[in-house]
């Protein structure tokens, strides 16, 4: 296990050095483009809702839609083959080629064709296959795998491509600029298109009622591949079917914007094959009418199952089938931005949703290769045009991976940790999944626990056994917990009778045992604003085990928390939370762990602390009771807090009190709960963290007070910057 | 007839895409087209009554003529103003082929075939492509790629596109 972690760490370091810069530069352009492009849509949310509805309905009715599509394509004069797996699809495509007497085939980009590895299969059958998408062409001559599902050569710089072309083709005048490289490839590939006997494409969408396929492209190679040869083979997963032609409309507006930040890609092909365009017979170069070919057009649609119909029956993986492969979840993901799809991907697919795809089509082993790179930061959730809960899919698959492999030292932790996992998760996951218990023990034995925890032999043992990186400072546990402090001061200082509102402040494990200061500041602030505050002991939210894929433990935690808080909610008390990752449990993740009514009640009555303060001020609470100031501050809002759309409240309160606020521009700080503690991910977490540090360390910004709302962001910035971050509530709390 | 609002949106979209735009009427069509094309040129029949391509544009080209042509002239079925998109139909005389193989594509658009937005365009596409079981390309700007390190126009399709709008049609 320890060796595996060292290998993973070394592999990630290598990719950070070799491919990281290129991937980061490109994904940053796509991600920024997405924000700008969707901001132009007045009806962005409605379009996403509509897209989601269409996909839900289509997957629900998939068997009948397959029949309807088959009928439509056959009426149009084409053929449909439903391939149960990759081998069946490859066999069929080979037969089509053989019957057409084909020696050469040109392809446009298709991830589904990567999934079945059709190129290898056809080449073994003696057919010359050429990728005509420029990026795929580069990968084909480099003999490499895609590192991104939309821009597959995103990891290669222009200089690398120029060297590759020079080595492979040895041209008289080697192309160097992007323009020259593009023209070189265009000319080379045009000859391949002219010689091709068969053209093969994928399909982004298929319309059951008409047999129309939609292809979203930019270069024009798919247009040429589909139309120039007289035989066209289209390969698509069964999940690409939508019922009606008009269902394509929201996707046309969403797919380019979500993926590469383009309002519309250059070409959206709406083909109802066989098409009416004549095939071009380049073997008769001087015959008018495109060579005068009288061959009848042939069209074959290969619909691929390969695990998809089983995913449809799997309530947790089913959502994966809604994916339109736009790559928004890759571009928005901080870890992906730094290492790309060669690390953050399995056999075929990469990025956040790839865990679902790989688990469904290739199996858990392929998903296990990269699943832990999803930290659950949730920034992909608002980016996804079909609103897939991508972190949840990752957590479910992590849970399945955990239980598919037996931990070797389980007996060591079984007695120590109270989780509900039987066998399964490795020691590292069980350690971090039981953070609450460890924090309680650490606090009860502080300061001894802190001294022991800082000793080199202890750190070495923790690194070897649990994979806790020696370089990462550990949390400093406080002997007096927040709950004890609150009881010790005599409980609430604003009586319920005098109070405008009553609130229960949720003492999360970190606030209760480690950062007690932000808890005290919360209590002081709320009381200054006239709120009757209680700080009861409440169980851990389950965030820690959920992030480790320990679903049974997270589920027990959710029930226990709800059991403790339900009476308060029923008594009209608001639940106020300072830790955003715990609030996100109450407002979002519990949807999967609690009955709907329980989830709704807790979600509707839970507030982030600055969201709550904002509401109190708006309702007339005196802001003069808070600490105003002209300080310049640099604020980094926790990733899950931003996904809930709550960062604006903190900014608004700070500005109202006179502070000058600079807000961070990164998706995530890189620490992501326990991720940055783990030996195999420490370097990546630090690399991601430096994006944020760089922004806050720019000349002219170094005097700003650093504010962070999340525990892991606080730890990360504390480790990477000289300035010690505080929670915004600590800045504005009265003395 | 396109409203001023729709026309303005169309012109702004085309400008943002670096697509050339000029207007003419049926009488001035031949001269305006000759100004726009670079020979050798190939084309597909436009299908607008009273509007024919000049002799300098070769119809039903051979593969060699197709490859050697600089400009390809075809009709657009209609256009979407908000996006600057042209709907290019697949036809038996090779309209779609001409529009993708040449370095320079000139799309001829009747003024009455300009619609404002995607919902309106989809209503029309549903009928002309979906119900008719036909094929068309929604083309927005020139062919483009960023695969070689930066944005380049003319990856496989046209490097430049011009729209010639015919008023009163």
Tab-separated table of N, CA, C and O in Angstrom, chain B residues 67-131:
chain	number	residue	atom	x	y	z
B	67	UNK	N	-11.285	20.579	-56.351
B	67	UNK	CA	-10.068	20.728	-55.562
B	67	UNK	C	-9.304	22.002	-55.909
B	67	UNK	O	-8.698	22.637	-55.046
B	68	UNK	N	-9.342	22.366	-57.195
B	68	UNK	CA	-8.560	23.528	-57.623
B	68	UNK	C	-9.286	24.846	-57.394
B	68	UNK	O	-8.662	25.908	-57.416
B	69	UNK	N	-10.586	24.774	-57.161
B	69	UNK	CA	-11.349	26.017	-56.989
B	69	UNK	C	-10.914	26.745	-55.724
B	69	UNK	O	-10.572	26.134	-54.725
B	70	UNK	N	-10.923	28.077	-55.801
B	70	UNK	CA	-10.692	28.892	-54.604
B	70	UNK	C	-12.023	29.126	-53.903
B	70	UNK	O	-12.162	28.906	-52.707
B	71	UNK	N	-13.011	29.571	-54.705
B	71	UNK	CA	-14.313	29.900	-54.111
B	71	UNK	C	-15.359	28.843	-54.465
B	71	UNK	O	-15.377	28.334	-55.588
B	72	UNK	N	-16.213	28.549	-53.486
B	72	UNK	CA	-17.389	27.722	-53.723
B	72	UNK	C	-18.623	28.555	-53.403
B	72	UNK	O	-18.693	29.158	-52.332
B	73	UNK	N	-19.581	28.595	-54.332
B	73	UNK	CA	-20.789	29.399	-54.102
B	73	UNK	C	-21.997	28.478	-53.927
B	73	UNK	O	-22.236	27.602	-54.765
B	74	UNK	N	-22.716	28.663	-52.834
B	74	UNK	CA	-23.935	27.882	-52.618
B	74	UNK	C	-24.994	28.762	-51.964
B	74	UNK	O	-24.669	29.818	-51.412
B	75	UNK	N	-26.226	28.303	-52.012
B	75	UNK	CA	-27.290	29.020	-51.305
B	75	UNK	C	-27.360	28.528	-49.866
B	75	UNK	O	-27.060	27.361	-49.588
B	76	UNK	N	-27.734	29.418	-48.968
B	76	UNK	CA	-28.072	29.002	-47.605
B	76	UNK	C	-29.588	28.881	-47.540
B	76	UNK	O	-30.299	29.718	-48.091
B	77	UNK	N	-30.087	27.826	-46.887
B	77	UNK	CA	-31.547	27.686	-46.766
B	77	UNK	C	-32.113	28.825	-45.938
B	77	UNK	O	-33.137	29.394	-46.256
B	78	UNK	N	-31.433	29.115	-44.845
B	78	UNK	CA	-31.781	30.288	-44.042
B	78	UNK	C	-30.632	30.574	-43.092
B	78	UNK	O	-29.612	29.879	-43.122
B	79	UNK	N	-30.770	31.628	-42.306
B	79	UNK	CA	-29.684	32.005	-41.408
B	79	UNK	C	-30.261	32.435	-40.067
B	79	UNK	O	-31.418	32.850	-39.984
B	80	UNK	N	-29.452	32.295	-39.010
B	80	UNK	CA	-29.886	32.636	-37.651
B	80	UNK	C	-29.112	33.871	-37.193
B	80	UNK	O	-27.896	33.814	-36.961
B	81	UNK	N	-29.828	34.982	-37.051
B	81	UNK	CA	-29.169	36.263	-36.807
B	81	UNK	C	-28.355	36.283	-35.518
B	81	UNK	O	-27.217	36.741	-35.492
B	82	UNK	N	-28.923	35.774	-34.415
B	82	UNK	CA	-28.238	35.884	-33.122
B	82	UNK	C	-26.894	35.159	-33.080
B	82	UNK	O	-26.043	35.488	-32.273
B	83	UNK	N	-26.746	34.158	-33.899
B	83	UNK	CA	-25.493	33.402	-33.905
B	83	UNK	C	-24.668	33.617	-35.177
B	83	UNK	O	-23.535	33.179	-35.259
B	84	UNK	N	-25.224	34.226	-36.194
B	84	UNK	CA	-24.524	34.351	-37.479
B	84	UNK	C	-24.406	33.014	-38.184
B	84	UNK	O	-23.478	32.798	-38.968
B	85	UNK	N	-25.335	32.099	-37.892
B	85	UNK	CA	-25.251	30.749	-38.455
B	85	UNK	C	-25.962	30.649	-39.800
B	85	UNK	O	-27.013	31.255	-40.000
B	86	UNK	N	-25.371	29.848	-40.685
B	86	UNK	CA	-25.962	29.601	-41.999
B	86	UNK	C	-26.419	28.155	-42.058
B	86	UNK	O	-25.677	27.261	-41.637
B	87	UNK	N	-27.619	27.922	-42.582
B	87	UNK	CA	-28.097	26.547	-42.724
B	87	UNK	C	-27.811	26.125	-44.170
B	87	UNK	O	-28.361	26.681	-45.120
B	88	UNK	N	-26.896	25.153	-44.296
B	88	UNK	CA	-26.433	24.711	-45.615
B	88	UNK	C	-27.012	23.328	-45.894
B	88	UNK	O	-26.682	22.369	-45.202
B	89	UNK	N	-27.877	23.231	-46.899
B	89	UNK	CA	-28.569	21.958	-47.135
B	89	UNK	C	-27.693	20.954	-47.887
B	89	UNK	O	-26.790	21.331	-48.634
B	90	UNK	N	-28.002	19.691	-47.662
B	90	UNK	CA	-27.389	18.618	-48.445
B	90	UNK	C	-28.272	18.409	-49.668
B	90	UNK	O	-29.459	18.114	-49.527
B	91	UNK	N	-27.734	18.600	-50.877
B	91	UNK	CA	-28.551	18.496	-52.093
B	91	UNK	C	-27.877	17.575	-53.105
B	91	UNK	O	-26.672	17.373	-53.056
B	92	UNK	N	-28.698	17.043	-54.047
B	92	UNK	CA	-28.127	16.126	-55.042
B	92	UNK	C	-27.070	16.793	-55.929
B	92	UNK	O	-26.213	16.108	-56.464
B	93	UNK	N	-27.103	18.114	-56.083
B	93	UNK	CA	-26.051	18.682	-56.931
B	93	UNK	C	-24.857	19.189	-56.119
B	93	UNK	O	-24.056	19.988	-56.569
B	94	UNK	N	-24.724	18.684	-54.891
B	94	UNK	CA	-23.453	18.809	-54.184
B	94	UNK	C	-23.221	20.129	-53.462
B	94	UNK	O	-22.083	20.533	-53.234
B	95	UNK	N	-24.309	20.788	-53.073
B	95	UNK	CA	-24.172	22.072	-52.383
B	95	UNK	C	-23.296	21.972	-51.129
B	95	UNK	O	-22.396	22.779	-50.907
B	96	UNK	N	-23.554	20.943	-50.325
B	96	UNK	CA	-22.792	20.839	-49.066
B	96	UNK	C	-21.318	20.572	-49.347
B	96	UNK	O	-20.433	21.079	-48.663
B	97	UNK	N	-21.060	19.772	-50.389
B	97	UNK	CA	-19.673	19.454	-50.740
B	97	UNK	C	-18.921	20.714	-51.166
B	97	UNK	O	-17.807	20.985	-50.708
B	98	UNK	N	-19.567	21.502	-52.031
B	98	UNK	CA	-18.943	22.750	-52.489
B	98	UNK	C	-18.661	23.669	-51.305
B	98	UNK	O	-17.634	24.337	-51.236
B	99	UNK	N	-19.569	23.670	-50.327
B	99	UNK	CA	-19.417	24.595	-49.197
B	99	UNK	C	-18.318	24.171	-48.237
B	99	UNK	O	-17.873	24.979	-47.429
B	100	UNK	N	-17.860	22.925	-48.295
B	100	UNK	CA	-16.848	22.498	-47.328
B	100	UNK	C	-15.453	22.295	-47.939
B	100	UNK	O	-14.453	22.470	-47.277
B	101	UNK	N	-15.392	21.963	-49.244
B	101	UNK	CA	-14.085	21.641	-49.825
B	101	UNK	C	-13.279	22.871	-50.259
B	101	UNK	O	-12.058	22.808	-50.349
B	102	UNK	N	-13.969	23.979	-50.573
B	102	UNK	CA	-13.223	25.142	-51.089
B	102	UNK	C	-12.663	26.004	-49.952
B	102	UNK	O	-13.235	26.047	-48.870
B	103	UNK	N	-11.570	26.714	-50.228
B	103	UNK	CA	-10.955	27.566	-49.202
B	103	UNK	C	-11.841	28.758	-48.837
B	103	UNK	O	-11.749	29.302	-47.753
B	104	UNK	N	-12.638	29.183	-49.821
B	104	UNK	CA	-13.481	30.363	-49.628
B	104	UNK	C	-14.924	29.985	-49.952
B	104	UNK	O	-15.200	29.498	-51.042
B	105	UNK	N	-15.803	30.168	-48.990
B	105	UNK	CA	-17.211	29.841	-49.235
B	105	UNK	C	-18.039	31.126	-49.300
B	105	UNK	O	-17.931	31.971	-48.411
B	106	UNK	N	-18.819	31.246	-50.384
B	106	UNK	CA	-19.756	32.365	-50.484
B	106	UNK	C	-21.174	31.800	-50.373
B	106	UNK	O	-21.566	30.951	-51.176
B	107	UNK	N	-21.873	32.242	-49.343
B	107	UNK	CA	-23.248	31.780	-49.140
B	107	UNK	C	-24.210	32.869	-49.613
B	107	UNK	O	-24.098	34.023	-49.190
B	108	UNK	N	-25.141	32.498	-50.466
B	108	UNK	CA	-26.141	33.446	-50.951
B	108	UNK	C	-27.414	33.249	-50.119
B	108	UNK	O	-27.907	32.125	-49.984
B	109	UNK	N	-27.880	34.356	-49.544
B	109	UNK	CA	-29.015	34.276	-48.615
B	109	UNK	C	-30.114	35.231	-49.055
B	109	UNK	O	-29.851	36.416	-49.289
B	110	UNK	N	-31.342	34.725	-49.156
B	110	UNK	CA	-32.480	35.610	-49.439
B	110	UNK	C	-32.844	36.351	-48.158
B	110	UNK	O	-32.844	35.770	-47.073
B	111	UNK	N	-33.129	37.624	-48.285
B	111	UNK	CA	-33.411	38.449	-47.102
B	111	UNK	C	-34.536	37.851	-46.253
B	111	UNK	O	-34.495	37.888	-45.028
B	112	UNK	N	-35.536	37.268	-46.932
B	112	UNK	CA	-36.676	36.728	-46.194
B	112	UNK	C	-36.324	35.455	-45.421
B	112	UNK	O	-37.137	34.954	-44.643
B	113	UNK	N	-35.140	34.934	-45.657
B	113	UNK	CA	-34.731	33.708	-44.972
B	113	UNK	C	-33.862	33.977	-43.745
B	113	UNK	O	-33.120	33.102	-43.295
B	114	UNK	N	-33.921	35.169	-43.223
B	114	UNK	CA	-33.160	35.472	-42.011
B	114	UNK	C	-34.095	35.386	-40.805
B	114	UNK	O	-35.114	36.068	-40.761
B	115	UNK	N	-33.766	34.500	-39.841
B	115	UNK	CA	-34.580	34.404	-38.624
B	115	UNK	C	-33.748	34.872	-37.433
B	115	UNK	O	-32.518	34.914	-37.512
B	116	UNK	N	-34.429	35.214	-36.344
B	116	UNK	CA	-33.708	35.851	-35.242
B	116	UNK	C	-32.915	34.862	-34.394
B	116	UNK	O	-31.728	35.029	-34.177
B	117	UNK	N	-33.590	33.813	-33.877
B	117	UNK	CA	-32.946	33.042	-32.807
B	117	UNK	C	-33.059	31.532	-33.018
B	117	UNK	O	-33.692	31.067	-33.967
B	118	UNK	N	-32.464	30.804	-32.089
B	118	UNK	CA	-32.428	29.343	-32.203
B	118	UNK	C	-33.830	28.712	-32.134
B	118	UNK	O	-34.146	27.838	-32.939
B	119	UNK	N	-34.699	29.138	-31.217
B	119	UNK	CA	-36.037	28.526	-31.210
B	119	UNK	C	-36.766	28.665	-32.556
B	119	UNK	O	-37.373	27.702	-33.048
B	120	UNK	N	-36.690	29.853	-33.178
B	120	UNK	CA	-37.335	30.030	-34.483
B	120	UNK	C	-36.661	29.138	-35.524
B	120	UNK	O	-37.314	28.510	-36.364
B	121	UNK	N	-35.326	29.107	-35.462
B	121	UNK	CA	-34.589	28.284	-36.424
B	121	UNK	C	-34.955	26.817	-36.258
B	121	UNK	O	-35.121	26.093	-37.240
B	122	UNK	N	-35.130	26.388	-35.000
B	122	UNK	CA	-35.420	24.975	-34.794
B	122	UNK	C	-36.798	24.580	-35.290
B	122	UNK	O	-37.001	23.465	-35.757
B	123	UNK	N	-37.726	25.511	-35.187
B	123	UNK	CA	-39.056	25.221	-35.718
B	123	UNK	C	-38.937	24.918	-37.210
B	123	UNK	O	-39.546	23.974	-37.731
B	124	UNK	N	-38.121	25.733	-37.884
B	124	UNK	CA	-37.958	25.545	-39.329
B	124	UNK	C	-37.130	24.287	-39.641
B	124	UNK	O	-37.438	23.541	-40.569
B	125	UNK	N	-36.078	24.049	-38.848
B	125	UNK	CA	-35.263	22.846	-39.053
B	125	UNK	C	-36.079	21.577	-38.817
B	125	UNK	O	-35.910	20.577	-39.510
B	126	UNK	N	-36.964	21.638	-37.819
B	126	UNK	CA	-37.801	20.469	-37.527
B	126	UNK	C	-38.573	20.055	-38.765
B	126	UNK	O	-38.725	18.870	-39.064
B	127	UNK	N	-39.050	21.066	-39.473
B	127	UNK	CA	-39.850	20.800	-40.669
B	127	UNK	C	-38.962	20.382	-41.847
B	127	UNK	O	-39.173	19.348	-42.459
B	128	UNK	N	-37.908	21.201	-42.104
B	128	UNK	CA	-37.124	21.012	-43.337
B	128	UNK	C	-36.097	19.886	-43.232
B	128	UNK	O	-35.654	19.351	-44.233
B	129	UNK	N	-35.679	19.556	-42.016
B	129	UNK	CA	-34.711	18.466	-41.851
B	129	UNK	C	-35.371	17.262	-41.172
B	129	UNK	O	-35.342	16.154	-41.688
B	130	UNK	N	-35.990	17.505	-40.013
B	130	UNK	CA	-36.581	16.400	-39.258
B	130	UNK	C	-37.720	15.726	-40.006
B	130	UNK	O	-37.624	14.572	-40.392
B	131	UNK	N	-38.807	16.495	-40.245
B	131	UNK	CA	-39.970	15.903	-40.915
B	131	UNK	C	-39.647	15.473	-42.339
B	131	UNK	O	-40.120	14.444	-42.808
